[in-house]
Short mmCIF file of C-alpha atoms and ligand atoms in Angstrom, two decimals:
data_model
loop_
_atom_site.label_atom_id
_atom_site.label_comp_id
_atom_site.label_asym_id
_atom_site.label_seq_id
_atom_site.Cartn_x
_atom_site.Cartn_y
_atom_site.Cartn_z
CA MET A 1 117.48 106.14 138.62
CA ALA A 2 117.35 107.11 134.96
CA GLU A 3 114.13 106.06 133.32
CA GLU A 4 114.29 103.45 130.61
CA VAL A 5 111.67 103.87 127.91
CA ILE A 6 111.61 101.65 124.83
CA LEU A 7 109.06 101.62 122.03
CA LEU A 8 108.65 98.51 119.89
CA ASP A 9 107.11 99.77 116.68
CA PHE A 10 106.77 99.42 112.92
CA TRP A 11 107.36 102.49 110.75
CA CYS A 12 104.00 102.74 109.00
CA SER A 13 101.76 101.60 111.85
CA MET A 14 99.09 104.19 112.62
CA TYR A 15 98.94 102.57 116.06
CA GLY A 16 102.65 103.01 116.65
CA MET A 17 102.38 106.64 115.50
CA ARG A 18 100.06 107.31 118.45
CA ALA A 19 102.75 106.29 120.91
CA ARG A 20 105.41 108.29 119.05
CA ILE A 21 103.22 111.42 119.06
CA ALA A 22 102.27 111.09 122.73
CA LEU A 23 105.92 110.58 123.77
CA ALA A 24 106.96 113.62 121.74
CA GLU A 25 104.11 115.75 123.14
CA LYS A 26 105.36 114.91 126.63
CA GLY A 27 109.03 115.37 125.74
CA VAL A 28 109.95 111.83 126.79
CA ASN A 29 113.26 110.43 125.52
CA TYR A 30 113.03 106.85 124.40
CA GLU A 31 114.69 104.18 122.38
CA TYR A 32 112.84 103.29 119.17
CA LYS A 33 113.09 99.66 118.10
CA GLU A 34 111.78 98.77 114.66
CA GLU A 35 110.20 95.31 114.55
CA ASP A 36 110.28 92.92 111.64
CA LEU A 37 106.65 91.78 111.82
CA LYS A 38 107.43 88.71 109.69
CA ASN A 39 110.12 87.68 112.12
CA LYS A 40 109.13 89.10 115.49
CA SER A 41 111.84 89.68 118.07
CA PRO A 42 111.98 87.59 121.25
CA LEU A 43 111.51 90.89 123.13
CA LEU A 44 108.18 91.57 121.38
CA LEU A 45 106.95 88.03 122.03
CA GLN A 46 107.97 88.33 125.67
CA MET A 47 106.48 91.80 126.16
CA ASN A 48 103.19 91.26 124.32
CA PRO A 49 102.57 87.51 124.63
CA ILE A 50 98.79 87.94 124.26
CA HIS A 51 98.55 89.73 120.90
CA LYS A 52 102.21 89.68 119.75
CA LYS A 53 101.61 93.05 118.09
CA ILE A 54 103.29 96.42 118.08
CA PRO A 55 103.25 99.02 119.51
CA VAL A 56 104.57 98.02 122.91
CA LEU A 57 105.92 100.55 125.36
CA ILE A 58 108.46 99.20 127.83
CA HIS A 59 108.87 101.47 130.83
CA ASN A 60 111.57 100.44 133.31
CA GLY A 61 111.17 96.82 132.20
CA LYS A 62 107.36 96.71 132.36
CA SER A 63 105.30 96.44 129.20
CA ILE A 64 102.22 98.38 128.21
CA CYS A 65 100.32 97.09 125.17
CA GLU A 66 97.56 98.48 122.92
CA SER A 67 98.12 101.91 121.44
CA LEU A 68 95.28 103.76 123.18
CA VAL A 69 96.24 102.25 126.53
CA ILE A 70 99.81 103.38 125.83
CA VAL A 71 98.69 106.96 125.10
CA GLN A 72 96.67 107.01 128.30
CA TYR A 73 99.62 105.61 130.27
CA ILE A 74 102.00 108.23 128.85
CA ASP A 75 99.52 110.96 129.74
CA ASP A 76 99.19 109.60 133.29
CA VAL A 77 102.88 109.04 133.97
CA TRP A 78 104.24 112.27 132.45
CA LYS A 79 101.31 114.37 133.68
CA GLY A 80 103.37 117.45 134.40
CA ASN A 81 104.82 117.62 130.89
CA GLY A 82 102.88 119.58 128.28
CA ASN A 83 99.11 119.58 127.91
CA LEU A 84 96.96 116.77 129.21
CA LEU A 85 95.95 114.65 126.25
CA ILE A 86 93.00 112.84 127.85
CA PRO A 87 90.03 115.17 128.34
CA SER A 88 89.33 115.91 132.00
CA ASP A 89 85.59 116.14 131.31
CA PRO A 90 84.11 112.62 131.68
CA TYR A 91 81.75 113.01 128.71
CA GLU A 92 84.48 114.33 126.42
CA LYS A 93 86.70 111.48 127.54
CA ALA A 94 83.99 108.90 126.80
CA GLN A 95 83.45 110.45 123.35
CA ALA A 96 87.17 110.38 122.58
CA TRP A 97 87.31 106.64 123.37
CA PHE A 98 84.13 105.97 121.40
CA TRP A 99 85.36 107.64 118.20
CA SER A 100 88.84 106.11 118.47
CA ASP A 101 87.18 102.71 118.69
CA TYR A 102 84.88 103.53 115.74
CA MET A 103 87.90 104.45 113.62
CA ASP A 104 89.90 101.35 114.56
CA ASN A 105 87.14 98.78 114.47
CA THR A 106 84.81 100.04 111.75
CA VAL A 107 86.34 102.68 109.47
CA HIS A 108 89.75 100.99 109.31
CA GLU A 109 88.17 97.88 107.81
CA TYR A 110 86.43 99.99 105.10
CA ALA A 111 89.81 101.66 104.47
CA ARG A 112 91.52 98.30 104.05
CA LYS A 113 88.89 97.21 101.53
CA THR A 114 89.55 100.30 99.38
CA TRP A 115 92.86 98.73 98.33
CA ALA A 116 92.54 95.07 99.22
CA THR A 117 89.65 93.93 97.05
CA LYS A 118 90.44 91.81 94.04
CA GLY A 119 88.66 92.94 90.93
CA GLU A 120 85.30 93.05 92.73
CA GLU A 121 84.46 96.57 91.60
CA GLN A 122 81.16 96.83 93.43
CA GLU A 123 82.73 95.72 96.68
CA GLN A 124 85.46 98.30 96.29
CA GLU A 125 83.02 101.08 95.41
CA GLN A 126 81.00 100.19 98.49
CA ALA A 127 84.15 100.28 100.62
CA VAL A 128 85.01 103.76 99.31
CA LYS A 129 81.45 104.94 100.10
CA ASP A 130 81.59 103.41 103.57
CA PHE A 131 85.05 104.81 104.26
CA LEU A 132 84.08 108.34 103.21
CA GLY A 133 80.81 108.03 105.15
CA GLY A 134 82.78 107.12 108.28
CA LEU A 135 85.20 110.00 107.76
CA GLN A 136 82.29 112.39 107.28
CA LEU A 137 80.81 111.30 110.61
CA ILE A 138 84.18 111.92 112.22
CA GLU A 139 84.42 115.28 110.48
CA GLY A 140 81.05 116.12 112.05
CA VAL A 141 82.55 115.42 115.48
CA LEU A 142 85.32 117.92 114.71
CA GLY A 143 82.76 120.53 113.62
CA ASP A 144 84.34 123.98 113.54
CA LYS A 145 86.81 123.29 116.33
CA PRO A 146 90.55 123.55 115.52
CA TYR A 147 91.18 120.15 117.12
CA PHE A 148 89.03 117.24 118.25
CA GLY A 149 90.19 118.23 121.72
CA GLY A 150 88.78 121.75 121.21
CA ASP A 151 91.41 124.49 121.34
CA ASN A 152 94.07 121.99 122.37
CA PHE A 153 95.49 119.00 120.53
CA GLY A 154 94.32 115.99 122.57
CA PHE A 155 93.68 112.27 122.81
CA LEU A 156 91.35 111.92 119.82
CA ASP A 157 93.70 114.00 117.66
CA VAL A 158 96.56 111.67 118.62
CA SER A 159 94.50 108.59 117.89
CA LEU A 160 93.20 109.70 114.47
CA ILE A 161 96.02 111.63 112.80
CA GLY A 162 98.22 108.62 111.95
CA TYR A 163 95.57 107.35 109.54
CA TYR A 164 96.31 110.34 107.35
CA SER A 165 99.64 108.85 106.27
CA TRP A 166 97.64 106.05 104.59
CA PHE A 167 95.16 108.34 102.79
CA LEU A 168 97.30 108.62 99.63
CA ALA A 169 97.38 104.82 99.36
CA TYR A 170 93.61 104.52 99.88
CA GLU A 171 92.99 107.30 97.36
CA THR A 172 95.33 105.87 94.73
CA PHE A 173 93.97 102.33 94.78
CA GLY A 174 90.34 103.25 95.58
CA LYS A 175 90.36 106.14 93.06
CA PHE A 176 88.86 108.90 95.17
CA ASN A 177 89.87 112.08 96.94
CA VAL A 178 89.37 112.67 100.64
CA GLU A 179 89.82 116.44 100.54
CA SER A 180 86.95 117.01 98.13
CA GLU A 181 84.61 115.02 100.42
CA CYS A 182 86.00 116.06 103.80
CA PRO A 183 87.65 119.49 103.45
CA LYS A 184 87.43 120.35 107.15
CA LEU A 185 89.12 117.12 108.09
CA ILE A 186 92.02 117.89 105.75
CA SER A 187 92.33 121.41 107.22
CA TRP A 188 92.59 119.71 110.62
CA VAL A 189 95.30 117.38 109.22
CA LYS A 190 97.30 120.41 108.03
CA ARG A 191 96.94 122.03 111.46
CA CYS A 192 98.17 118.86 113.18
CA LEU A 193 101.12 118.55 110.79
CA GLU A 194 102.35 121.94 112.00
CA ARG A 195 103.20 120.25 115.28
CA ASP A 196 106.67 118.68 115.45
CA SER A 197 105.28 115.76 117.43
CA VAL A 198 103.04 114.86 114.47
CA SER A 199 105.24 115.75 111.49
CA LYS A 200 108.14 113.71 112.92
CA ALA A 201 105.96 110.70 113.76
CA LEU A 202 104.16 110.35 110.44
CA PRO A 203 105.98 108.60 107.60
CA ASP A 204 106.04 109.90 104.03
CA SER A 205 102.67 109.08 102.40
CA GLU A 206 104.43 108.11 99.18
CA LYS A 207 106.42 105.43 101.03
CA VAL A 208 103.20 104.10 102.54
CA ARG A 209 101.67 103.99 99.05
CA GLU A 210 104.64 101.92 97.84
CA PHE A 211 104.30 99.65 100.87
CA VAL A 212 100.62 99.08 100.06
CA GLN A 213 101.43 98.50 96.39
CA ASN A 214 103.88 95.78 97.45
CA LEU A 215 101.21 94.22 99.66
CA ARG A 216 98.82 94.23 96.70
CA LYS A 217 101.44 92.43 94.59
CA LYS A 218 102.06 89.95 97.37
CA PHE A 219 98.33 89.22 97.68
CA GLY A 220 98.02 88.81 93.89
CA LEU A 221 95.84 91.91 93.53
CA GLU A 222 97.92 93.35 90.70
C1 GS8 B 1 96.41 97.08 117.05
C2 GS8 B 1 97.90 96.89 116.83
C3 GS8 B 1 98.20 96.26 115.47
O1 GS8 B 1 97.28 95.86 114.70
C4 GS8 B 1 96.60 98.68 119.00
O2 GS8 B 1 97.77 98.73 119.43
O3 GS8 B 1 95.84 99.65 119.01
N1 GS8 B 1 94.64 97.31 118.67
C5 GS8 B 1 96.08 97.33 118.50
N2 GS8 B 1 99.50 96.11 115.16
C6 GS8 B 1 99.92 95.47 113.94
C7 GS8 B 1 100.76 96.41 113.11
S1 GS8 B 1 99.87 97.80 112.56
O4 GS8 B 1 98.78 97.21 111.59
C8 GS8 B 1 100.80 94.26 114.28
O5 GS8 B 1 101.62 94.30 115.15
N3 GS8 B 1 100.61 93.18 113.52
C9 GS8 B 1 101.40 92.01 113.65
C10 GS8 B 1 100.56 90.77 113.56
O6 GS8 B 1 99.33 90.86 113.44
O7 GS8 B 1 101.13 89.69 113.60
#
């Protein structure tokens, strides 16, 4: 039986990008379905009734939700294809989950505040400091390795790289520059972008900047 793989996604979601990259790394063919998050499809509501969020992977009719769970699932199911993304060493694996969680649940909120604060300059300056502080910690985890996974592009690389497509927006509205504070991290970004799986999954940063500018207008921030 031919496999049916569908990805419910939204173009500038750093979470969706993880699924796109993992599927490409494993050479899995799939159908991409763009969701209108303001008017969610019945399929999304049926497949992710708990959170009603993208990304959702639908594999032969069964849904898998939460981007990191999706990456792990893809790595497990298409084991034989390409490199293993999840580290085989238990400590490395634990670290990869820890830092992914730190990015999603701590640094992402600082990132959001770099563009979503309304005239409260101090709050925004603090958000920029906190965001860069978080990125510097993450840069320390990379150290002098080519990838977070060591010599091979792995799970933590997949989970972090999508955030890069939002950096231009954060930098524009927060008035700062990531490269001058985190040069090694940006070298890592450039290395990742040499992979087709990454360059094809990440949207144009300028389009993301426009998207964020429209959100700012919508929220009455400009
Ligand atoms: C986050 C997914 C998410 O926030 C994951 O998959 O890792 N922890 C989850 N998805 C957003 C779009 S990206 O910002 C989403 O679907 N939002 C719709 C909504 O909140 O209604």
